[in-house]
Amino acid sequence: MEEEKLYELWLSIKEKVFNDLDQQSLELWISPISFKGCKENTVILSVPNKYFSNWLITNNYLDKIQTMFSEQLGRPIEISFEYQQQLPSQLETEKIEYEYIPEKTFILQETFNPDYTFENFITDESNRFAKAVCETAAKQPGTAYNPIFIYAPVGLGKTHLLHAVGNKMLELSKKFRIAYITADKFVSDYITAIQKNSLDAFRSKFQNAVALLLDDVQFLIGKEKSQEEFFHIFNILFDNKKQIIITSDRKPQDLKGIEERVISRFEWGVIADIGRPSFELRLAILKHKAQKQQIYVPEDVLRYIAENITENIRRLEGAFINVVTKSLTENIPLTIDNVKEILKNFIEPKPQPVDINRIIEVVAEEFKLTQKELLSKKRSEMLALPRQFGMYLAKVLTDLSYSEISEHFSRKDHTTSYHAYLKIKKLISTNPYYAQIVNRMIEKIKSKS
Ligand code: ADP
Ligand code: MG
């Protein structure tokens, strides 16, 4: 069969095999797979990395694809994978051979929060991947994704996801021993164990678990002895193919004060971040909450809350609860005006406008010029480009008009800054090197202004 026909066959098989998946999963898992061709009796699929092939296998899709190809071509067909990225060799788990250990349930915490489930975790692009890997890990601990390292600023669902893993694992088997612990409790339990001379008991608790869920690993910063202990426990669990999930408020490489060898362990596996939630996600979370609690809240009120509380889902929920309780207990109708009043203290202050002098200072610093040079009338190329960056940043970060910006840069004509803005905008959208420079300067400007 010629290539083109085979490709069409793949498209029709793909459509049938994955028709039970929702749009999000299709985008996450299926769109990155491409058809490479067929050599004799082997169909080759190209996937980003081993996680993808493992996912196809553990969800029985591979079997289905294989059967359909065999049927259509009238001979037994094998499927093989070509990987677009190589993963660290430790992760090349050849076979999924995990066995559940029938032991008593054990949690280093009273219990998992029953509301923190995967069902209650709403997704958009910002958190979809983090949820997907956690869910797979909960269903097949220690196989495809291990360790998992999740990082995000506060209030974006890290703890929720860890509890969801715990809840899901217990749902699958009550006999699981799961070690969920925050890093600060790890440190204090470890210290107690030393004082009470009960290190063995401390260790064996962890070593007998099928999963270690360590929350807020940044609390290990600067705690050398605790890190050493954790490193030891990590290695034992990892070698025994136990699932490890770690959360952090920053990337592994930004965990200054945690030993290099510990950080490199985190980098062995999947690293997933949770980004800022979109407006749609914030609104969807509020709607989900209202529905679960069977409270009617008008759509415009939900939108108002979602529009004004943008950074942190914990605060978003806080605002929602505040509005709902106040309205119920004091019998206040849920109009926008009333809600505004209730949320007065909740709404984030508008971002501080940036001072143009700060922009000039940072741009000069970035390009190793003096401010005088930057603002001079000289037209040399060496000065022109930095100046244009400055004007661009002024347009993006301040409320100044083009003529005001031109004036600040000793230019009379407002079109100078207008052209500068357009030029840099184009430059950064086509050249990541410049985009990086701009981002770096913005960060600097905002951090000290
Ligand atoms: P973190 O541990 O990252 O600081 P949490 O997991 O404590 O954040 O989340 C804060 C609150 O926001 C929790 O009540 C959690 O249920 C909720 N939350 C966070 N992300 C989501 C989400 N995607 N869907 C629903 N609720 C969420
Ligand atoms: Mg947390």
CSV table of C-alpha atoms and ligand atoms in Angstrom, one decimal:
chain,number,residue,atom,x,y,z
A,1,MET,CA,0.0,0.0,0.0
A,2,GLU,CA,1.3,3.4,-0.9
A,3,GLU,CA,2.2,5.9,1.8
A,4,GLU,CA,-0.7,8.2,1.1
A,5,LYS,CA,-3.2,5.5,1.5
A,6,LEU,CA,-1.6,4.3,4.7
A,7,TYR,CA,-1.7,7.8,6.1
A,8,GLU,CA,-5.4,8.0,5.4
A,9,LEU,CA,-5.9,4.7,7.0
A,10,TRP,CA,-4.1,6.1,10.1
A,11,LEU,CA,-6.3,9.1,10.1
A,12,SER,CA,-9.5,7.0,10.1
A,13,ILE,CA,-8.1,4.6,12.7
A,14,LYS,CA,-7.1,7.5,14.9
A,15,GLU,CA,-10.6,9.0,14.7
A,16,LYS,CA,-12.2,5.7,15.7
A,17,VAL,CA,-9.8,4.7,18.5
A,18,PHE,CA,-9.8,8.0,20.3
A,19,ASN,CA,-13.4,8.9,19.9
A,20,ASP,CA,-14.0,8.6,23.6
A,21,LEU,CA,-11.6,11.3,24.5
A,22,ASP,CA,-12.6,14.9,25.2
A,23,GLN,CA,-11.1,17.8,23.3
A,24,GLN,CA,-8.5,18.6,26.0
A,25,SER,CA,-7.1,15.1,26.1
A,26,LEU,CA,-7.0,15.0,22.4
A,27,GLU,CA,-5.0,18.1,22.3
A,28,LEU,CA,-2.7,17.0,25.1
A,29,TRP,CA,-2.1,13.4,24.1
A,30,ILE,CA,-3.1,12.8,20.5
A,31,SER,CA,-2.2,15.8,18.4
A,32,PRO,CA,1.5,15.4,19.1
A,33,ILE,CA,1.4,11.9,17.7
A,34,SER,CA,2.3,11.6,14.0
A,35,PHE,CA,2.4,8.8,11.5
A,36,LYS,CA,5.8,8.0,10.2
A,37,GLY,CA,5.1,5.2,7.8
A,38,CYS,CA,5.0,1.4,7.6
A,39,LYS,CA,8.0,-0.9,7.1
A,40,GLU,CA,7.0,-4.5,6.3
A,41,ASN,CA,4.8,-5.4,9.1
A,42,THR,CA,5.6,-2.5,11.4
A,43,VAL,CA,3.7,0.7,11.6
A,44,ILE,CA,5.9,3.5,13.0
A,45,LEU,CA,4.4,6.3,15.1
A,46,SER,CA,6.4,9.3,16.1
A,47,VAL,CA,5.6,10.5,19.6
A,48,PRO,CA,7.3,13.3,21.7
A,49,ASN,CA,8.7,10.9,24.3
A,50,LYS,CA,8.2,7.7,26.3
A,51,TYR,CA,5.4,9.2,28.3
A,52,PHE,CA,3.3,9.2,25.3
A,53,SER,CA,3.9,5.7,24.3
A,54,ASN,CA,3.4,4.5,27.9
A,55,TRP,CA,0.1,6.4,28.0
A,56,LEU,CA,-1.1,4.7,24.8
A,57,ILE,CA,-0.1,1.3,26.2
A,58,THR,CA,-1.6,1.7,29.7
A,59,ASN,CA,-4.9,3.0,28.3
A,60,ASN,CA,-5.2,0.1,25.9
A,61,TYR,CA,-5.1,2.3,22.8
A,62,LEU,CA,-2.1,0.6,21.4
A,63,ASP,CA,-3.9,-2.7,21.2
A,64,LYS,CA,-6.8,-1.1,19.5
A,65,ILE,CA,-4.6,0.6,16.9
A,66,GLN,CA,-2.7,-2.6,16.3
A,67,THR,CA,-5.9,-4.6,15.8
A,68,MET,CA,-7.4,-2.1,13.4
A,69,PHE,CA,-4.3,-1.9,11.3
A,70,SER,CA,-4.0,-5.7,11.2
A,71,GLU,CA,-7.7,-6.0,10.1
A,72,GLN,CA,-7.4,-3.3,7.5
A,73,LEU,CA,-4.2,-4.6,6.0
A,74,GLY,CA,-5.2,-8.2,6.3
A,75,ARG,CA,-2.0,-9.3,8.1
A,76,PRO,CA,-0.6,-9.0,11.6
A,77,ILE,CA,0.9,-5.6,12.2
A,78,GLU,CA,3.2,-4.4,15.0
A,79,ILE,CA,3.4,-0.9,16.2
A,80,SER,CA,6.7,0.7,17.0
A,81,PHE,CA,7.6,4.2,18.3
A,82,GLU,CA,10.0,6.8,17.2
A,83,TYR,CA,10.8,9.4,19.9
A,84,GLN,CA,11.1,13.0,19.2
A,85,GLN,CA,12.9,13.7,22.5
A,86,GLN,CA,15.2,11.5,24.5
A,87,LEU,CA,14.5,11.3,28.2
A,88,PRO,CA,17.1,10.6,30.9
A,89,SER,CA,18.0,6.9,30.8
A,90,GLN,CA,16.7,6.3,34.4
A,91,LEU,CA,13.3,6.9,33.1
A,92,GLU,CA,13.3,4.3,30.4
A,93,THR,CA,11.2,1.9,32.3
A,94,GLU,CA,11.0,-1.0,29.8
A,95,LYS,CA,8.0,-2.7,31.1
A,96,ILE,CA,5.2,-1.7,33.4
A,97,GLU,CA,5.4,-4.3,36.0
A,98,TYR,CA,4.0,-2.7,39.0
A,99,GLU,CA,2.2,-4.7,41.7
A,100,TYR,CA,0.0,-3.4,44.4
A,101,ILE,CA,1.3,-4.2,47.8
A,102,PRO,CA,-1.5,-5.3,50.1
A,103,GLU,CA,-0.7,-3.4,53.2
A,104,LYS,CA,-2.8,-1.4,55.6
A,105,THR,CA,-3.7,2.1,54.6
A,106,PHE,CA,-1.2,4.5,56.0
A,107,ILE,CA,-1.1,8.3,55.7
A,108,LEU,CA,1.2,10.6,57.4
A,109,GLN,CA,-1.6,13.0,57.8
A,110,GLU,CA,-5.0,12.6,59.3
A,111,THR,CA,-6.8,12.1,56.0
A,112,PHE,CA,-7.0,13.5,52.6
A,113,ASN,CA,-9.4,16.4,52.0
A,114,PRO,CA,-12.5,14.8,50.4
A,115,ASP,CA,-13.1,17.9,48.3
A,116,TYR,CA,-9.7,17.8,46.7
A,117,THR,CA,-10.4,15.3,44.0
A,118,PHE,CA,-9.6,15.2,40.3
A,119,GLU,CA,-13.3,15.6,39.5
A,120,ASN,CA,-13.2,18.9,41.4
A,121,PHE,CA,-10.1,20.1,39.7
A,122,ILE,CA,-11.0,22.3,36.8
A,123,THR,CA,-8.5,22.7,34.0
A,124,ASP,CA,-7.4,25.0,31.3
A,125,GLU,CA,-4.0,25.2,29.5
A,126,SER,CA,-2.4,26.5,32.7
A,127,ASN,CA,-2.9,23.3,34.7
A,128,ARG,CA,-4.0,20.5,32.3
A,129,PHE,CA,-0.6,18.8,32.0
A,130,ALA,CA,0.0,18.8,35.8
A,131,LYS,CA,-3.4,17.2,36.4
A,132,ALA,CA,-2.9,14.7,33.6
A,133,VAL,CA,0.4,13.4,34.9
A,134,CYS,CA,-1.0,13.2,38.5
A,135,GLU,CA,-4.0,11.3,37.4
A,136,THR,CA,-2.0,8.8,35.5
A,137,ALA,CA,0.4,8.4,38.5
A,138,ALA,CA,-2.6,7.8,40.8
A,139,LYS,CA,-3.9,5.1,38.6
A,140,GLN,CA,-0.6,3.5,37.8
A,141,PRO,CA,1.8,4.5,40.6
A,142,GLY,CA,5.5,4.3,39.9
A,143,THR,CA,5.2,3.5,36.2
A,144,ALA,CA,5.0,6.1,33.5
A,145,TYR,CA,5.8,9.3,35.3
A,146,ASN,CA,8.2,9.2,38.1
A,147,PRO,CA,9.1,11.3,39.9
A,148,ILE,CA,6.7,14.1,39.2
A,149,PHE,CA,7.7,17.6,40.1
A,150,ILE,CA,5.0,20.3,40.2
A,151,TYR,CA,5.7,23.9,40.7
A,152,ALA,CA,3.5,26.9,40.9
A,153,PRO,CA,3.0,30.0,43.0
A,154,VAL,CA,0.8,29.8,46.1
A,155,GLY,CA,-2.9,29.1,45.8
A,156,LEU,CA,-2.9,27.5,42.4
A,157,GLY,CA,-3.8,23.9,43.3
A,158,LYS,CA,-0.6,22.0,44.2
A,159,THR,CA,-1.9,20.7,47.5
A,160,HIS,CA,-5.3,20.0,45.8
A,161,LEU,CA,-3.5,17.8,43.2
A,162,LEU,CA,-1.5,15.8,45.8
A,163,HIS,CA,-4.7,15.1,47.8
A,164,ALA,CA,-6.5,14.1,44.6
A,165,VAL,CA,-3.7,11.6,44.0
A,166,GLY,CA,-4.2,10.3,47.6
A,167,ASN,CA,-8.0,10.1,47.3
A,168,LYS,CA,-7.8,8.4,43.9
A,169,MET,CA,-5.3,5.8,45.1
A,170,LEU,CA,-7.4,5.0,48.2
A,171,GLU,CA,-10.4,4.7,46.0
A,172,LEU,CA,-8.6,2.1,43.9
A,173,SER,CA,-7.3,0.3,47.0
A,174,LYS,CA,-8.0,1.0,50.6
A,175,LYS,CA,-4.8,-1.0,51.3
A,176,PHE,CA,-2.4,1.5,49.9
A,177,ARG,CA,0.1,3.0,52.2
A,178,ILE,CA,0.5,6.6,51.1
A,179,ALA,CA,3.0,9.0,52.6
A,180,TYR,CA,1.7,12.5,52.2
A,181,ILE,CA,3.7,15.1,54.1
A,182,THR,CA,4.6,18.7,53.8
A,183,ALA,CA,8.3,19.4,53.8
A,184,ASP,CA,8.1,21.4,57.0
A,185,LYS,CA,6.4,18.6,58.8
A,186,PHE,CA,9.0,16.3,57.4
A,187,VAL,CA,11.7,18.5,58.9
A,188,SER,CA,10.0,18.7,62.3
A,189,ASP,CA,9.2,14.9,62.4
A,190,TYR,CA,12.8,14.2,61.5
A,191,ILE,CA,14.1,16.3,64.3
A,192,THR,CA,11.7,14.7,66.8
A,193,ALA,CA,12.9,11.3,65.6
A,194,ILE,CA,16.5,12.2,66.2
A,195,GLN,CA,15.7,13.5,69.7
A,196,LYS,CA,13.6,10.4,70.6
A,197,ASN,CA,16.1,8.1,69.0
A,198,SER,CA,13.5,6.7,66.7
A,199,LEU,CA,15.0,7.2,63.3
A,200,ASP,CA,14.3,3.7,62.2
A,201,ALA,CA,10.6,4.0,62.8
A,202,PHE,CA,10.6,7.4,61.0
A,203,ARG,CA,12.3,5.8,58.0
A,204,SER,CA,10.3,2.7,57.8
A,205,LYS,CA,7.1,4.7,57.6
A,206,PHE,CA,8.3,6.1,54.4
A,207,GLN,CA,10.0,3.1,53.0
A,208,ASN,CA,6.8,1.0,53.3
A,209,ALA,CA,4.7,3.4,51.3
A,210,VAL,CA,3.6,2.9,47.7
A,211,ALA,CA,3.7,6.6,47.2
A,212,LEU,CA,5.5,9.6,48.6
A,213,LEU,CA,3.7,12.9,48.2
A,214,LEU,CA,5.9,15.7,49.4
A,215,ASP,CA,4.2,19.1,49.5
A,216,ASP,CA,6.1,22.4,49.4
A,217,VAL,CA,9.6,21.1,49.1
A,218,GLN,CA,11.0,24.6,49.3
A,219,PHE,CA,10.8,24.2,53.1
A,220,LEU,CA,13.8,21.9,52.8
A,221,ILE,CA,15.9,24.9,51.8
A,222,GLY,CA,18.8,25.3,54.1
A,223,LYS,CA,17.9,22.2,56.1
A,224,GLU,CA,21.0,20.1,55.2
A,225,LYS,CA,20.4,17.1,57.5
A,226,SER,CA,16.7,16.8,56.5
A,227,GLN,CA,17.7,17.0,52.9
A,228,GLU,CA,20.2,14.2,53.4
A,229,GLU,CA,17.5,12.1,55.0
A,230,PHE,CA,15.0,12.9,52.3
A,231,PHE,CA,17.6,12.0,49.6
A,232,HIS,CA,18.0,8.6,51.2
A,233,ILE,CA,14.3,7.9,51.3
A,234,PHE,CA,13.8,9.2,47.8
A,235,ASN,CA,16.4,6.9,46.4
A,236,ILE,CA,15.0,3.8,48.2
A,237,LEU,CA,11.5,4.5,47.0
A,238,PHE,CA,12.5,5.4,43.5
A,239,ASP,CA,14.6,2.3,43.1
A,240,ASN,CA,11.7,0.3,44.2
A,241,LYS,CA,9.5,2.0,41.6
A,242,LYS,CA,7.3,3.7,44.1
A,243,GLN,CA,5.5,6.8,43.0
A,244,ILE,CA,7.0,10.1,44.1
A,245,ILE,CA,5.3,13.5,43.6
A,246,ILE,CA,6.9,16.7,44.8
A,247,THR,CA,5.4,20.2,44.8
A,248,SER,CA,7.3,23.4,45.0
A,249,ASP,CA,6.7,27.1,44.8
A,250,ARG,CA,9.6,27.4,42.3
A,251,LYS,CA,11.4,25.5,39.5
A,252,PRO,CA,14.0,22.9,40.6
A,253,GLN,CA,16.9,25.0,39.4
A,254,ASP,CA,15.7,27.9,41.5
A,255,LEU,CA,15.7,25.9,44.7
A,256,LYS,CA,18.9,27.6,45.9
A,257,GLY,CA,19.9,26.1,49.2
A,258,ILE,CA,18.9,22.6,48.3
A,259,GLU,CA,21.7,20.3,47.4
A,260,GLU,CA,22.5,19.8,43.7
A,261,ARG,CA,22.2,16.0,43.9
A,262,VAL,CA,18.7,16.3,45.4
A,263,ILE,CA,17.7,18.8,42.7
A,264,SER,CA,19.0,16.5,39.9
A,265,ARG,CA,16.7,13.7,41.2
A,266,PHE,CA,13.7,16.0,40.7
A,267,GLU,CA,14.9,16.6,37.1
A,268,TRP,CA,14.8,12.9,36.3
A,269,GLY,CA,11.1,12.8,35.8
A,270,VAL,CA,8.3,14.9,34.7
A,271,ILE,CA,8.3,18.6,35.5
A,272,ALA,CA,5.0,20.3,35.3
A,273,ASP,CA,4.2,23.8,36.2
A,274,ILE,CA,0.8,25.4,36.9
A,275,GLY,CA,0.5,28.8,35.3
A,276,ARG,CA,-1.8,31.7,36.1
A,277,PRO,CA,-5.4,30.8,35.6
A,278,SER,CA,-7.3,32.3,32.6
A,279,PHE,CA,-10.5,34.2,33.1
A,280,GLU,CA,-12.4,31.2,31.7
A,281,LEU,CA,-10.9,28.9,34.3
A,282,ARG,CA,-11.6,31.3,37.1
A,283,LEU,CA,-15.2,31.6,36.0
A,284,ALA,CA,-15.5,27.8,35.6
A,285,ILE,CA,-14.2,27.2,39.1
A,286,LEU,CA,-16.8,29.7,40.5
A,287,LYS,CA,-19.6,28.1,38.6
A,288,HIS,CA,-18.5,24.6,39.7
A,289,LYS,CA,-18.5,25.8,43.4
A,290,ALA,CA,-21.9,27.4,43.1
A,291,GLN,CA,-23.3,24.3,41.5
A,292,LYS,CA,-21.8,22.0,44.1
A,293,GLN,CA,-23.1,24.0,46.9
A,294,GLN,CA,-26.4,24.5,45.2
A,295,ILE,CA,-26.4,28.2,45.5
A,296,TYR,CA,-27.7,30.4,42.8
A,297,VAL,CA,-25.4,33.3,42.0
A,298,PRO,CA,-26.1,35.5,39.0
A,299,GLU,CA,-23.7,35.1,36.1
A,300,ASP,CA,-22.7,38.7,36.2
A,301,VAL,CA,-21.7,38.5,39.8
A,302,LEU,CA,-19.6,35.4,39.1
A,303,ARG,CA,-18.0,37.2,36.2
A,304,TYR,CA,-17.3,40.2,38.4
A,305,ILE,CA,-15.5,38.1,40.9
A,306,ALA,CA,-13.5,36.2,38.3
A,307,GLU,CA,-12.5,39.4,36.6
A,308,ASN,CA,-11.2,41.0,39.7
A,309,ILE,CA,-9.5,38.2,41.5
A,310,THR,CA,-7.0,36.9,39.1
A,311,GLU,CA,-3.8,35.7,40.7
A,312,ASN,CA,-4.8,33.1,43.2
A,313,ILE,CA,-7.5,30.5,43.3
A,314,ARG,CA,-7.5,30.4,47.0
A,315,ARG,CA,-8.4,34.1,47.1
A,316,LEU,CA,-10.9,33.6,44.4
A,317,GLU,CA,-12.7,31.0,46.5
A,318,GLY,CA,-12.3,33.2,49.5
A,319,ALA,CA,-14.1,36.0,47.7
A,320,PHE,CA,-16.8,33.7,46.6
A,321,ILE,CA,-17.5,32.4,50.1
A,322,ASN,CA,-17.4,35.9,51.5
A,323,VAL,CA,-20.0,37.1,49.0
A,324,VAL,CA,-22.2,34.1,49.5
A,325,THR,CA,-22.2,34.0,53.3
A,326,LYS,CA,-22.6,37.7,53.6
A,327,SER,CA,-25.5,37.7,51.3
A,328,LEU,CA,-27.2,34.8,53.0
A,329,THR,CA,-26.6,35.9,56.6
A,330,GLU,CA,-27.4,39.5,56.1
A,331,ASN,CA,-30.0,39.0,53.4
A,332,ILE,CA,-28.3,41.2,50.9
A,333,PRO,CA,-29.4,40.7,47.3
A,334,LEU,CA,-26.6,39.7,45.0
A,335,THR,CA,-26.4,42.7,42.8
A,336,ILE,CA,-23.1,43.9,41.3
A,337,ASP,CA,-23.1,47.0,43.5
A,338,ASN,CA,-23.6,45.0,46.7
A,339,VAL,CA,-20.9,42.6,45.6
A,340,LYS,CA,-18.5,45.4,44.9
A,341,GLU,CA,-19.1,46.7,48.4
A,342,ILE,CA,-18.6,43.2,50.0
A,343,LEU,CA,-15.4,42.7,48.1
A,344,LYS,CA,-13.9,46.1,48.7
A,345,ASN,CA,-11.0,44.6,50.6
A,346,PHE,CA,-10.6,41.6,48.5
A,347,ILE,CA,-10.0,43.2,45.2
A,348,GLU,CA,-6.4,43.4,44.2
A,349,PRO,CA,-5.0,46.9,43.9
A,350,LYS,CA,-4.4,47.8,40.3
A,351,PRO,CA,-0.8,47.3,39.3
A,352,GLN,CA,1.3,50.3,40.2
A,353,PRO,CA,2.2,52.4,37.1
A,354,VAL,CA,5.8,52.1,36.2
A,355,ASP,CA,8.0,55.2,36.4
A,356,ILE,CA,9.6,56.0,33.1
A,357,ASN,CA,12.9,56.9,34.8
A,358,ARG,CA,13.1,53.4,36.1
A,359,ILE,CA,12.7,52.1,32.5
A,360,ILE,CA,15.5,54.4,31.3
A,361,GLU,CA,17.7,53.2,34.1
A,362,VAL,CA,17.1,49.5,33.4
A,363,VAL,CA,17.6,49.9,29.6
A,364,ALA,CA,20.8,51.8,30.0
A,365,GLU,CA,22.0,49.1,32.4
A,366,GLU,CA,21.0,46.3,30.1
A,367,PHE,CA,22.9,47.7,27.1
A,368,LYS,CA,25.8,49.0,29.2
A,369,LEU,CA,25.2,52.6,28.3
A,370,THR,CA,25.0,55.7,30.4
A,371,GLN,CA,21.6,57.3,30.7
A,372,LYS,CA,23.0,60.4,29.0
A,373,GLU,CA,24.0,58.4,26.0
A,374,LEU,CA,20.7,56.7,25.8
A,375,LEU,CA,18.8,60.0,25.9
A,376,SER,CA,21.2,61.8,23.6
A,377,LYS,CA,20.3,63.0,20.1
A,378,LYS,CA,23.0,60.9,18.5
A,379,ARG,CA,21.7,58.5,15.9
A,380,SER,CA,24.3,55.8,15.8
A,381,GLU,CA,22.9,52.3,15.5
A,382,MET,CA,24.5,51.3,18.8
A,383,LEU,CA,22.3,53.8,20.6
A,384,ALA,CA,19.3,53.7,18.4
A,385,LEU,CA,18.2,50.1,19.1
A,386,PRO,CA,18.5,50.4,22.9
A,387,ARG,CA,16.5,53.7,22.7
A,388,GLN,CA,13.8,51.9,20.7
A,389,PHE,CA,13.6,49.2,23.4
A,390,GLY,CA,13.2,52.0,25.9
A,391,MET,CA,10.3,53.6,24.0
A,392,TYR,CA,8.7,50.2,23.5
A,393,LEU,CA,8.8,49.4,27.2
A,394,ALA,CA,7.4,52.8,28.0
A,395,LYS,CA,4.5,52.2,25.8
A,396,VAL,CA,3.8,48.8,27.3
A,397,LEU,CA,4.4,49.6,30.9
A,398,THR,CA,3.2,53.2,31.4
A,399,ASP,CA,0.1,55.2,30.4
A,400,LEU,CA,2.2,57.8,28.6
A,401,SER,CA,1.2,58.9,25.1
A,402,TYR,CA,3.5,58.5,22.1
A,403,SER,CA,4.4,62.2,22.2
A,404,GLU,CA,5.2,62.1,25.9
A,405,ILE,CA,7.4,59.1,25.4
A,406,SER,CA,9.2,60.7,22.5
A,407,GLU,CA,9.8,63.7,24.7
A,408,HIS,CA,11.3,61.7,27.5
A,409,PHE,CA,13.8,60.3,24.9
A,410,SER,CA,14.6,63.8,23.7
A,411,ARG,CA,12.7,63.4,20.5
A,412,LYS,CA,10.2,66.0,19.3
A,413,ASP,CA,8.1,63.9,17.0
A,414,HIS,CA,5.5,61.5,18.4
A,415,THR,CA,6.0,59.2,15.4
A,416,THR,CA,9.5,58.3,16.6
A,417,SER,CA,8.2,56.4,19.6
A,418,TYR,CA,5.4,55.1,17.5
A,419,HIS,CA,7.7,53.5,15.0
A,420,ALA,CA,10.0,52.3,17.7
A,421,TYR,CA,7.1,50.6,19.4
A,422,LEU,CA,6.1,48.8,16.1
A,423,LYS,CA,9.6,47.9,15.3
A,424,ILE,CA,10.4,46.3,18.6
A,425,LYS,CA,7.0,44.6,18.8
A,426,LYS,CA,7.8,42.9,15.5
A,427,LEU,CA,11.3,42.1,16.5
A,428,ILE,CA,10.3,40.3,19.6
A,429,SER,CA,7.6,38.4,17.9
A,430,THR,CA,10.0,37.0,15.4
A,431,ASN,CA,13.1,36.7,17.4
A,432,PRO,CA,13.1,34.9,20.8
A,433,TYR,CA,16.5,36.4,21.7
A,434,TYR,CA,15.1,39.9,21.7
A,435,ALA,CA,11.9,38.6,23.4
A,436,GLN,CA,14.1,37.3,26.2
A,437,ILE,CA,15.9,40.6,26.6
A,438,VAL,CA,12.6,42.4,26.8
A,439,ASN,CA,11.2,40.0,29.4
A,440,ARG,CA,14.4,40.3,31.5
A,441,MET,CA,14.1,44.1,31.5
A,442,ILE,CA,10.4,44.0,32.4
A,443,GLU,CA,11.1,41.8,35.3
A,444,LYS,CA,13.9,44.1,36.5
A,445,ILE,CA,11.8,47.2,36.1
A,446,LYS,CA,8.9,45.7,38.0
A,447,SER,CA,11.0,44.2,40.8
A,448,LYS,CA,12.5,47.5,41.9
A,449,SER,CA,10.3,50.2,40.7
B,1,ADP,P1,-1.4,25.5,46.6
B,1,ADP,O1,-1.1,24.3,47.3
B,1,ADP,O2,-0.8,25.6,45.2
B,1,ADP,O3,-1.0,26.8,47.4
B,1,ADP,P2,-4.1,24.7,46.9
B,1,ADP,O4,-4.0,23.4,46.4
B,1,ADP,O5,-4.2,24.8,48.4
B,1,ADP,O6,-2.9,25.6,46.4
B,1,ADP,O7,-5.3,25.4,46.2
B,1,ADP,C1,-6.0,26.6,46.8
B,1,ADP,C2,-7.5,26.4,46.7
B,1,ADP,O8,-7.8,26.6,45.3
B,1,ADP,C3,-8.0,25.1,47.1
B,1,ADP,O9,-9.2,25.2,47.8
B,1,ADP,C4,-8.2,24.3,45.8
B,1,ADP,O10,-9.3,23.4,45.9
B,1,ADP,C5,-8.6,25.4,44.9
B,1,ADP,N1,-8.1,25.1,43.5
B,1,ADP,C6,-6.9,25.3,43.0
B,1,ADP,N2,-6.8,25.0,41.7
B,1,ADP,C7,-8.1,24.5,41.4
B,1,ADP,C8,-8.7,24.0,40.2
B,1,ADP,N3,-8.0,23.9,39.1
B,1,ADP,N4,-10.0,23.7,40.3
B,1,ADP,C9,-10.7,23.8,41.4
B,1,ADP,N5,-10.2,24.3,42.5
B,1,ADP,C10,-8.9,24.7,42.6
B,2,MG,MG,-0.2,24.0,49.2
